[in-house]
Amino acid sequence: MNIAALVSGGVDSAVVVHRLKEAGENPVLFYIRIGMEGGQGDCSAEEDIEIVTWLAHKYGCRLEEVSLHKEYWEHVMQYALDAVKRGLTPNPDMMCNKIIKFGYFEQNWGKDFDKIATGHYATTTEINGLTYLSTAADKRKDQTYFLGQINYRQVSKILFPIGNLQKNEVRNIALAAKLPNANRRDSQGICFLGRIDYNDFIRQQLGERPGKIVELETGKILGKHRGYWFHTIGQRKGLGLSGGPWFVVGKNIEDNVIFVSNGYDTEKQYGYDLFLDGLHFITDNPWKKTDLPVRVAFKNRHTPEFSEGILSRDTTTGLYTLHSDTLIQGIAPGQFAVLYDRSLKLCYGSAVITNR
């Protein structure tokens, strides 16, 4: 099989190459550059290149470096900055998978290959001749949430060689194979930032705009913030307020006000209803022959646990609502709700949470 393997310098993608070689495949390795130019961060790119070059030499694979920096910044980071300026909570990692790794890369390089292998913790399942995205063996590492916007063409072409492994098993394989990144720490946060703090990056791009922090229940001014774009609904840390815990529960974008709650009314911090802007299905709409409402499992952020609730649609407006069985903390517009079938371990797709 003609396979392109996306490598990053991390242990997961290194073990992907190791497993493919063990299976008798000879993948071509691709390192995608999307980081910040000018040597500022860039995800420790030079160290990454050193590792993937060693990997290519060890396993006798061809290695290509490709740049999708321009595409990343035009389509992923512009989306993220636009969302932040609108007071929303974006998910650039989800957009990177959809637009960059399995979008532009596939269109320009991956199109020449039968499969694209990646180190994501996910699997695929074949049902009635169709390929479905499905969850990984390691529930804590499962990354299907970040793949909830890919399409059928993309999921049909992806290989997840480590999706059936636990993280500790991946580490053990790397140690046994004497891979140089066997004990390398997993990347945290948004990869393109490298060593740059997220708030520092937002400050570089959007600057600061001081405003008031107001207690929602009383209208009392508790302090000041440096710009509403530094804060998201449900946030607890970084407010600089005493007598907490305080949670961000709302924003007034026009007046640059952050509203917080100290727990007088838990429904200000928690909610049952997620209002959705349409539905994107990766493979197929499992409810196309079923009248809504239906019970679904879902995640509104990357966590090991599923929530469950009722998905319904207003026949007049066509708008969807996801009503959770349990209170959800910090429902932030701009986030994605990703829908699952827990029993079949399938990830069906996703929708953007709105302010309706």
PDB file of N, CA, C and O in Angstrom, residues 193-253:
ATOM      1  N   LEU A 193       2.001  27.665  18.542  1.00  0.00           N
ATOM      2  CA  LEU A 193       2.545  28.682  19.422  1.00  0.00           C
ATOM      3  C   LEU A 193       3.918  28.329  19.965  1.00  0.00           C
ATOM      4  O   LEU A 193       4.652  29.205  20.409  1.00  0.00           O
ATOM      5  N   GLY A 194       4.264  27.044  19.931  1.00  0.00           N
ATOM      6  CA  GLY A 194       5.566  26.655  20.468  1.00  0.00           C
ATOM      7  C   GLY A 194       5.678  27.026  21.930  1.00  0.00           C
ATOM      8  O   GLY A 194       4.852  26.662  22.755  1.00  0.00           O
ATOM      9  N   ARG A 195       6.680  27.821  22.254  1.00  0.00           N
ATOM     10  CA  ARG A 195       6.923  28.199  23.653  1.00  0.00           C
ATOM     11  C   ARG A 195       6.210  29.498  24.036  1.00  0.00           C
ATOM     12  O   ARG A 195       6.400  30.023  25.123  1.00  0.00           O
ATOM     13  N   ILE A 196       5.408  30.045  23.150  1.00  0.00           N
ATOM     14  CA  ILE A 196       4.744  31.314  23.410  1.00  0.00           C
ATOM     15  C   ILE A 196       3.437  31.080  24.165  1.00  0.00           C
ATOM     16  O   ILE A 196       2.647  30.219  23.816  1.00  0.00           O
ATOM     17  N   ASP A 197       3.218  31.870  25.217  1.00  0.00           N
ATOM     18  CA  ASP A 197       1.991  31.799  25.992  1.00  0.00           C
ATOM     19  C   ASP A 197       0.811  32.265  25.145  1.00  0.00           C
ATOM     20  O   ASP A 197       0.911  33.223  24.371  1.00  0.00           O
ATOM     21  N   TYR A 198      -0.328  31.582  25.294  1.00  0.00           N
ATOM     22  CA  TYR A 198      -1.506  31.906  24.485  1.00  0.00           C
ATOM     23  C   TYR A 198      -1.934  33.365  24.662  1.00  0.00           C
ATOM     24  O   TYR A 198      -2.194  34.075  23.687  1.00  0.00           O
ATOM     25  N   ASN A 199      -1.997  33.834  25.920  1.00  0.00           N
ATOM     26  CA  ASN A 199      -2.410  35.218  26.157  1.00  0.00           C
ATOM     27  C   ASN A 199      -1.417  36.214  25.564  1.00  0.00           C
ATOM     28  O   ASN A 199      -1.806  37.284  25.089  1.00  0.00           O
ATOM     29  N   ASP A 200      -0.126  35.860  25.587  1.00  0.00           N
ATOM     30  CA  ASP A 200       0.870  36.733  24.964  1.00  0.00           C
ATOM     31  C   ASP A 200       0.638  36.818  23.462  1.00  0.00           C
ATOM     32  O   ASP A 200       0.779  37.878  22.849  1.00  0.00           O
ATOM     33  N   PHE A 201       0.275  35.687  22.854  1.00  0.00           N
ATOM     34  CA  PHE A 201      -0.005  35.674  21.418  1.00  0.00           C
ATOM     35  C   PHE A 201      -1.221  36.538  21.096  1.00  0.00           C
ATOM     36  O   PHE A 201      -1.191  37.345  20.160  1.00  0.00           O
ATOM     37  N   ILE A 202      -2.310  36.373  21.862  1.00  0.00           N
ATOM     38  CA  ILE A 202      -3.506  37.175  21.641  1.00  0.00           C
ATOM     39  C   ILE A 202      -3.189  38.656  21.821  1.00  0.00           C
ATOM     40  O   ILE A 202      -3.666  39.516  21.070  1.00  0.00           O
ATOM     41  N   ARG A 203      -2.353  38.967  22.800  1.00  0.00           N
ATOM     42  CA  ARG A 203      -1.962  40.365  23.039  1.00  0.00           C
ATOM     43  C   ARG A 203      -1.198  40.918  21.842  1.00  0.00           C
ATOM     44  O   ARG A 203      -1.405  42.062  21.432  1.00  0.00           O
ATOM     45  N   GLN A 204      -0.318  40.102  21.254  1.00  0.00           N
ATOM     46  CA  GLN A 204       0.435  40.537  20.074  1.00  0.00           C
ATOM     47  C   GLN A 204      -0.496  40.827  18.906  1.00  0.00           C
ATOM     48  O   GLN A 204      -0.276  41.761  18.138  1.00  0.00           O
ATOM     49  N   GLN A 205      -1.545  40.020  18.762  1.00  0.00           N
ATOM     50  CA  GLN A 205      -2.432  40.136  17.610  1.00  0.00           C
ATOM     51  C   GLN A 205      -3.533  41.178  17.800  1.00  0.00           C
ATOM     52  O   GLN A 205      -3.890  41.888  16.860  1.00  0.00           O
ATOM     53  N   LEU A 206      -4.092  41.261  19.012  1.00  0.00           N
ATOM     54  CA  LEU A 206      -5.256  42.111  19.247  1.00  0.00           C
ATOM     55  C   LEU A 206      -5.009  43.252  20.214  1.00  0.00           C
ATOM     56  O   LEU A 206      -5.865  44.135  20.359  1.00  0.00           O
ATOM     57  N   GLY A 207      -3.853  43.227  20.892  1.00  0.00           N
ATOM     58  CA  GLY A 207      -3.565  44.278  21.854  1.00  0.00           C
ATOM     59  C   GLY A 207      -4.346  44.102  23.145  1.00  0.00           C
ATOM     60  O   GLY A 207      -4.831  43.015  23.460  1.00  0.00           O
ATOM     61  N   GLU A 208      -4.480  45.189  23.893  1.00  0.00           N
ATOM     62  CA  GLU A 208      -5.231  45.175  25.145  1.00  0.00           C
ATOM     63  C   GLU A 208      -6.330  46.232  25.095  1.00  0.00           C
ATOM     64  O   GLU A 208      -6.202  47.259  24.408  1.00  0.00           O
ATOM     65  N   ARG A 209      -7.406  45.960  25.807  1.00  0.00           N
ATOM     66  CA  ARG A 209      -8.523  46.895  25.897  1.00  0.00           C
ATOM     67  C   ARG A 209      -9.118  46.775  27.296  1.00  0.00           C
ATOM     68  O   ARG A 209     -10.001  45.963  27.542  1.00  0.00           O
ATOM     69  N   PRO A 210      -8.612  47.549  28.258  1.00  0.00           N
ATOM     70  CA  PRO A 210      -9.066  47.434  29.652  1.00  0.00           C
ATOM     71  C   PRO A 210     -10.571  47.636  29.787  1.00  0.00           C
ATOM     72  O   PRO A 210     -11.178  48.472  29.096  1.00  0.00           O
ATOM     73  N   GLY A 211     -11.162  46.835  30.657  1.00  0.00           N
ATOM     74  CA  GLY A 211     -12.597  46.935  30.903  1.00  0.00           C
ATOM     75  C   GLY A 211     -12.938  46.452  32.292  1.00  0.00           C
ATOM     76  O   GLY A 211     -12.063  46.037  33.064  1.00  0.00           O
ATOM     77  N   LYS A 212     -14.218  46.470  32.621  1.00  0.00           N
ATOM     78  CA  LYS A 212     -14.679  46.137  33.964  1.00  0.00           C
ATOM     79  C   LYS A 212     -15.011  44.656  34.101  1.00  0.00           C
ATOM     80  O   LYS A 212     -15.508  44.034  33.170  1.00  0.00           O
ATOM     81  N   ILE A 213     -14.740  44.124  35.293  1.00  0.00           N
ATOM     82  CA  ILE A 213     -15.233  42.810  35.695  1.00  0.00           C
ATOM     83  C   ILE A 213     -16.373  43.052  36.670  1.00  0.00           C
ATOM     84  O   ILE A 213     -16.190  43.693  37.713  1.00  0.00           O
ATOM     85  N   VAL A 214     -17.567  42.584  36.320  1.00  0.00           N
ATOM     86  CA  VAL A 214     -18.778  42.900  37.077  1.00  0.00           C
ATOM     87  C   VAL A 214     -19.432  41.624  37.596  1.00  0.00           C
ATOM     88  O   VAL A 214     -19.561  40.638  36.857  1.00  0.00           O
ATOM     89  N   GLU A 215     -19.850  41.647  38.855  1.00  0.00           N
ATOM     90  CA  GLU A 215     -20.599  40.524  39.411  1.00  0.00           C
ATOM     91  C   GLU A 215     -22.007  40.541  38.814  1.00  0.00           C
ATOM     92  O   GLU A 215     -22.735  41.549  38.933  1.00  0.00           O
ATOM     93  N   LEU A 216     -22.392  39.448  38.165  1.00  0.00           N
ATOM     94  CA  LEU A 216     -23.648  39.409  37.425  1.00  0.00           C
ATOM     95  C   LEU A 216     -24.854  39.658  38.318  1.00  0.00           C
ATOM     96  O   LEU A 216     -25.764  40.419  37.978  1.00  0.00           O
ATOM     97  N   GLU A 217     -24.876  39.034  39.488  1.00  0.00           N
ATOM     98  CA  GLU A 217     -26.060  39.096  40.341  1.00  0.00           C
ATOM     99  C   GLU A 217     -26.276  40.468  40.973  1.00  0.00           C
ATOM    100  O   GLU A 217     -27.421  40.873  41.223  1.00  0.00           O
ATOM    101  N   THR A 218     -25.198  41.192  41.263  1.00  0.00           N
ATOM    102  CA  THR A 218     -25.313  42.451  42.012  1.00  0.00           C
ATOM    103  C   THR A 218     -24.966  43.692  41.197  1.00  0.00           C
ATOM    104  O   THR A 218     -25.298  44.808  41.608  1.00  0.00           O
ATOM    105  N   GLY A 219     -24.269  43.514  40.069  1.00  0.00           N
ATOM    106  CA  GLY A 219     -23.815  44.655  39.287  1.00  0.00           C
ATOM    107  C   GLY A 219     -22.597  45.343  39.883  1.00  0.00           C
ATOM    108  O   GLY A 219     -22.150  46.388  39.381  1.00  0.00           O
ATOM    109  N   LYS A 220     -22.037  44.749  40.929  1.00  0.00           N
ATOM    110  CA  LYS A 220     -20.886  45.350  41.592  1.00  0.00           C
ATOM    111  C   LYS A 220     -19.622  45.182  40.748  1.00  0.00           C
ATOM    112  O   LYS A 220     -19.362  44.098  40.224  1.00  0.00           O
ATOM    113  N   ILE A 221     -18.848  46.251  40.622  1.00  0.00           N
ATOM    114  CA  ILE A 221     -17.580  46.196  39.890  1.00  0.00           C
ATOM    115  C   ILE A 221     -16.517  45.583  40.807  1.00  0.00           C
ATOM    116  O   ILE A 221     -16.224  46.129  41.884  1.00  0.00           O
ATOM    117  N   LEU A 222     -15.960  44.452  40.389  1.00  0.00           N
ATOM    118  CA  LEU A 222     -15.013  43.717  41.233  1.00  0.00           C
ATOM    119  C   LEU A 222     -13.562  43.959  40.841  1.00  0.00           C
ATOM    120  O   LEU A 222     -12.654  43.719  41.640  1.00  0.00           O
ATOM    121  N   GLY A 223     -13.343  44.383  39.628  1.00  0.00           N
ATOM    122  CA  GLY A 223     -11.967  44.566  39.174  1.00  0.00           C
ATOM    123  C   GLY A 223     -11.939  44.964  37.711  1.00  0.00           C
ATOM    124  O   GLY A 223     -12.956  45.355  37.131  1.00  0.00           O
ATOM    125  N   LYS A 224     -10.759  44.841  37.136  1.00  0.00           N
ATOM    126  CA  LYS A 224     -10.581  45.191  35.733  1.00  0.00           C
ATOM    127  C   LYS A 224      -9.930  44.035  34.980  1.00  0.00           C
ATOM    128  O   LYS A 224      -9.202  43.237  35.555  1.00  0.00           O
ATOM    129  N   HIS A 225     -10.218  43.960  33.677  1.00  0.00           N
ATOM    130  CA  HIS A 225      -9.553  42.988  32.808  1.00  0.00           C
ATOM    131  C   HIS A 225      -8.839  43.753  31.701  1.00  0.00           C
ATOM    132  O   HIS A 225      -9.013  44.973  31.547  1.00  0.00           O
ATOM    133  N   ARG A 226      -8.047  43.051  30.907  1.00  0.00           N
ATOM    134  CA  ARG A 226      -7.248  43.707  29.874  1.00  0.00           C
ATOM    135  C   ARG A 226      -7.814  43.516  28.464  1.00  0.00           C
ATOM    136  O   ARG A 226      -7.164  43.827  27.492  1.00  0.00           O
ATOM    137  N   GLY A 227      -9.011  42.967  28.399  1.00  0.00           N
ATOM    138  CA  GLY A 227      -9.638  42.742  27.101  1.00  0.00           C
ATOM    139  C   GLY A 227     -10.498  41.501  27.165  1.00  0.00           C
ATOM    140  O   GLY A 227     -10.044  40.449  27.648  1.00  0.00           O
ATOM    141  N   TYR A 228     -11.744  41.592  26.709  1.00  0.00           N
ATOM    142  CA  TYR A 228     -12.650  40.446  26.820  1.00  0.00           C
ATOM    143  C   TYR A 228     -12.138  39.243  26.045  1.00  0.00           C
ATOM    144  O   TYR A 228     -12.495  38.108  26.335  1.00  0.00           O
ATOM    145  N   TRP A 229     -11.258  39.469  25.052  1.00  0.00           N
ATOM    146  CA  TRP A 229     -10.758  38.354  24.241  1.00  0.00           C
ATOM    147  C   TRP A 229      -9.790  37.447  24.987  1.00  0.00           C
ATOM    148  O   TRP A 229      -9.421  36.395  24.486  1.00  0.00           O
ATOM    149  N   PHE A 230      -9.387  37.857  26.186  1.00  0.00           N
ATOM    150  CA  PHE A 230      -8.533  36.988  27.008  1.00  0.00           C
ATOM    151  C   PHE A 230      -9.362  36.007  27.840  1.00  0.00           C
ATOM    152  O   PHE A 230      -8.800  35.171  28.553  1.00  0.00           O
ATOM    153  N   HIS A 231     -10.678  36.097  27.779  1.00  0.00           N
ATOM    154  CA  HIS A 231     -11.526  35.325  28.693  1.00  0.00           C
ATOM    155  C   HIS A 231     -12.599  34.560  27.924  1.00  0.00           C
ATOM    156  O   HIS A 231     -13.093  35.015  26.889  1.00  0.00           O
ATOM    157  N   THR A 232     -12.973  33.409  28.469  1.00  0.00           N
ATOM    158  CA  THR A 232     -14.002  32.570  27.848  1.00  0.00           C
ATOM    159  C   THR A 232     -15.023  32.145  28.895  1.00  0.00           C
ATOM    160  O   THR A 232     -14.714  32.097  30.100  1.00  0.00           O
ATOM    161  N   ILE A 233     -16.228  31.846  28.443  1.00  0.00           N
ATOM    162  CA  ILE A 233     -17.280  31.415  29.358  1.00  0.00           C
ATOM    163  C   ILE A 233     -16.842  30.144  30.080  1.00  0.00           C
ATOM    164  O   ILE A 233     -16.344  29.206  29.472  1.00  0.00           O
ATOM    165  N   GLY A 234     -17.036  30.136  31.410  1.00  0.00           N
ATOM    166  CA  GLY A 234     -16.638  28.988  32.219  1.00  0.00           C
ATOM    167  C   GLY A 234     -15.258  29.116  32.815  1.00  0.00           C
ATOM    168  O   GLY A 234     -14.855  28.302  33.660  1.00  0.00           O
ATOM    169  N   GLN A 235     -14.503  30.134  32.398  1.00  0.00           N
ATOM    170  CA  GLN A 235     -13.133  30.314  32.895  1.00  0.00           C
ATOM    171  C   GLN A 235     -13.133  30.627  34.380  1.00  0.00           C
ATOM    172  O   GLN A 235     -13.956  31.398  34.867  1.00  0.00           O
ATOM    173  N   ARG A 236     -12.175  30.046  35.077  1.00  0.00           N
ATOM    174  CA  ARG A 236     -12.035  30.300  36.504  1.00  0.00           C
ATOM    175  C   ARG A 236     -10.696  30.945  36.820  1.00  0.00           C
ATOM    176  O   ARG A 236     -10.629  31.876  37.616  1.00  0.00           O
ATOM    177  N   LYS A 237      -9.631  30.487  36.200  1.00  0.00           N
ATOM    178  CA  LYS A 237      -8.297  31.001  36.499  1.00  0.00           C
ATOM    179  C   LYS A 237      -8.020  32.295  35.721  1.00  0.00           C
ATOM    180  O   LYS A 237      -8.597  32.535  34.669  1.00  0.00           O
ATOM    181  N   GLY A 238      -7.121  33.078  36.266  1.00  0.00           N
ATOM    182  CA  GLY A 238      -6.637  34.248  35.556  1.00  0.00           C
ATOM    183  C   GLY A 238      -7.479  35.505  35.716  1.00  0.00           C
ATOM    184  O   GLY A 238      -7.238  36.497  35.029  1.00  0.00           O
ATOM    185  N   LEU A 239      -8.446  35.494  36.639  1.00  0.00           N
ATOM    186  CA  LEU A 239      -9.287  36.671  36.823  1.00  0.00           C
ATOM    187  C   LEU A 239      -8.702  37.649  37.839  1.00  0.00           C
ATOM    188  O   LEU A 239      -9.037  38.837  37.828  1.00  0.00           O
ATOM    189  N   GLY A 240      -7.853  37.150  38.729  1.00  0.00           N
ATOM    190  CA  GLY A 240      -7.207  38.024  39.712  1.00  0.00           C
ATOM    191  C   GLY A 240      -8.154  38.553  40.772  1.00  0.00           C
ATOM    192  O   GLY A 240      -7.927  39.633  41.330  1.00  0.00           O
ATOM    193  N   LEU A 241      -9.208  37.814  41.085  1.00  0.00           N
ATOM    194  CA  LEU A 241     -10.181  38.244  42.082  1.00  0.00           C
ATOM    195  C   LEU A 241     -10.039  37.428  43.354  1.00  0.00           C
ATOM    196  O   LEU A 241      -9.802  36.217  43.308  1.00  0.00           O
ATOM    197  N   SER A 242     -10.212  38.074  44.498  1.00  0.00           N
ATOM    198  CA  SER A 242     -10.167  37.373  45.780  1.00  0.00           C
ATOM    199  C   SER A 242     -11.559  36.890  46.145  1.00  0.00           C
ATOM    200  O   SER A 242     -12.561  37.328  45.573  1.00  0.00           O
ATOM    201  N   GLY A 243     -11.613  35.988  47.123  1.00  0.00           N
ATOM    202  CA  GLY A 243     -12.903  35.511  47.619  1.00  0.00           C
ATOM    203  C   GLY A 243     -13.620  34.562  46.690  1.00  0.00           C
ATOM    204  O   GLY A 243     -14.835  34.426  46.760  1.00  0.00           O
ATOM    205  N   GLY A 244     -12.867  33.894  45.842  1.00  0.00           N
ATOM    206  CA  GLY A 244     -13.460  33.000  44.837  1.00  0.00           C
ATOM    207  C   GLY A 244     -13.940  31.681  45.414  1.00  0.00           C
ATOM    208  O   GLY A 244     -14.001  31.507  46.637  1.00  0.00           O
ATOM    209  N   PRO A 245     -14.291  30.710  44.567  1.00  0.00           N
ATOM    210  CA  PRO A 245     -14.025  30.746  43.116  1.00  0.00           C
ATOM    211  C   PRO A 245     -14.999  31.627  42.339  1.00  0.00           C
ATOM    212  O   PRO A 245     -16.196  31.644  42.623  1.00  0.00           O
ATOM    213  N   TRP A 246     -14.445  32.357  41.367  1.00  0.00           N
ATOM    214  CA  TRP A 246     -15.243  33.151  40.451  1.00  0.00           C
ATOM    215  C   TRP A 246     -15.191  32.512  39.065  1.00  0.00           C
ATOM    216  O   TRP A 246     -14.158  31.998  38.654  1.00  0.00           O
ATOM    217  N   PHE A 247     -16.324  32.572  38.372  1.00  0.00           N
ATOM    218  CA  PHE A 247     -16.400  32.019  37.023  1.00  0.00           C
ATOM    219  C   PHE A 247     -16.884  33.094  36.058  1.00  0.00           C
ATOM    220  O   PHE A 247     -17.777  33.875  36.389  1.00  0.00           O
ATOM    221  N   VAL A 248     -16.314  33.096  34.867  1.00  0.00           N
ATOM    222  CA  VAL A 248     -16.835  33.961  33.813  1.00  0.00           C
ATOM    223  C   VAL A 248     -18.151  33.356  33.327  1.00  0.00           C
ATOM    224  O   VAL A 248     -18.193  32.192  32.927  1.00  0.00           O
ATOM    225  N   VAL A 249     -19.235  34.135  33.386  1.00  0.00           N
ATOM    226  CA  VAL A 249     -20.545  33.614  32.995  1.00  0.00           C
ATOM    227  C   VAL A 249     -21.180  34.410  31.854  1.00  0.00           C
ATOM    228  O   VAL A 249     -22.240  34.044  31.347  1.00  0.00           O
ATOM    229  N   GLY A 250     -20.538  35.496  31.444  1.00  0.00           N
ATOM    230  CA  GLY A 250     -21.096  36.267  30.348  1.00  0.00           C
ATOM    231  C   GLY A 250     -20.169  37.385  29.919  1.00  0.00           C
ATOM    232  O   GLY A 250     -19.216  37.734  30.622  1.00  0.00           O
ATOM    233  N   LYS A 251     -20.453  37.935  28.733  1.00  0.00           N
ATOM    234  CA  LYS A 251     -19.665  39.050  28.205  1.00  0.00           C
ATOM    235  C   LYS A 251     -20.605  40.059  27.537  1.00  0.00           C
ATOM    236  O   LYS A 251     -21.590  39.679  26.908  1.00  0.00           O
ATOM    237  N   ASN A 252     -20.257  41.320  27.664  1.00  0.00           N
ATOM    238  CA  ASN A 252     -20.880  42.367  26.872  1.00  0.00           C
ATOM    239  C   ASN A 252     -19.784  42.902  25.957  1.00  0.00           C
ATOM    240  O   ASN A 252     -18.920  43.673  26.389  1.00  0.00           O
ATOM    241  N   ILE A 253     -19.799  42.457  24.707  1.00  0.00           N
ATOM    242  CA  ILE A 253     -18.710  42.773  23.789  1.00  0.00           C
ATOM    243  C   ILE A 253     -18.664  44.256  23.464  1.00  0.00           C
ATOM    244  O   ILE A 253     -17.591  44.870  23.434  1.00  0.00           O
TER     245      ILE A 253
END
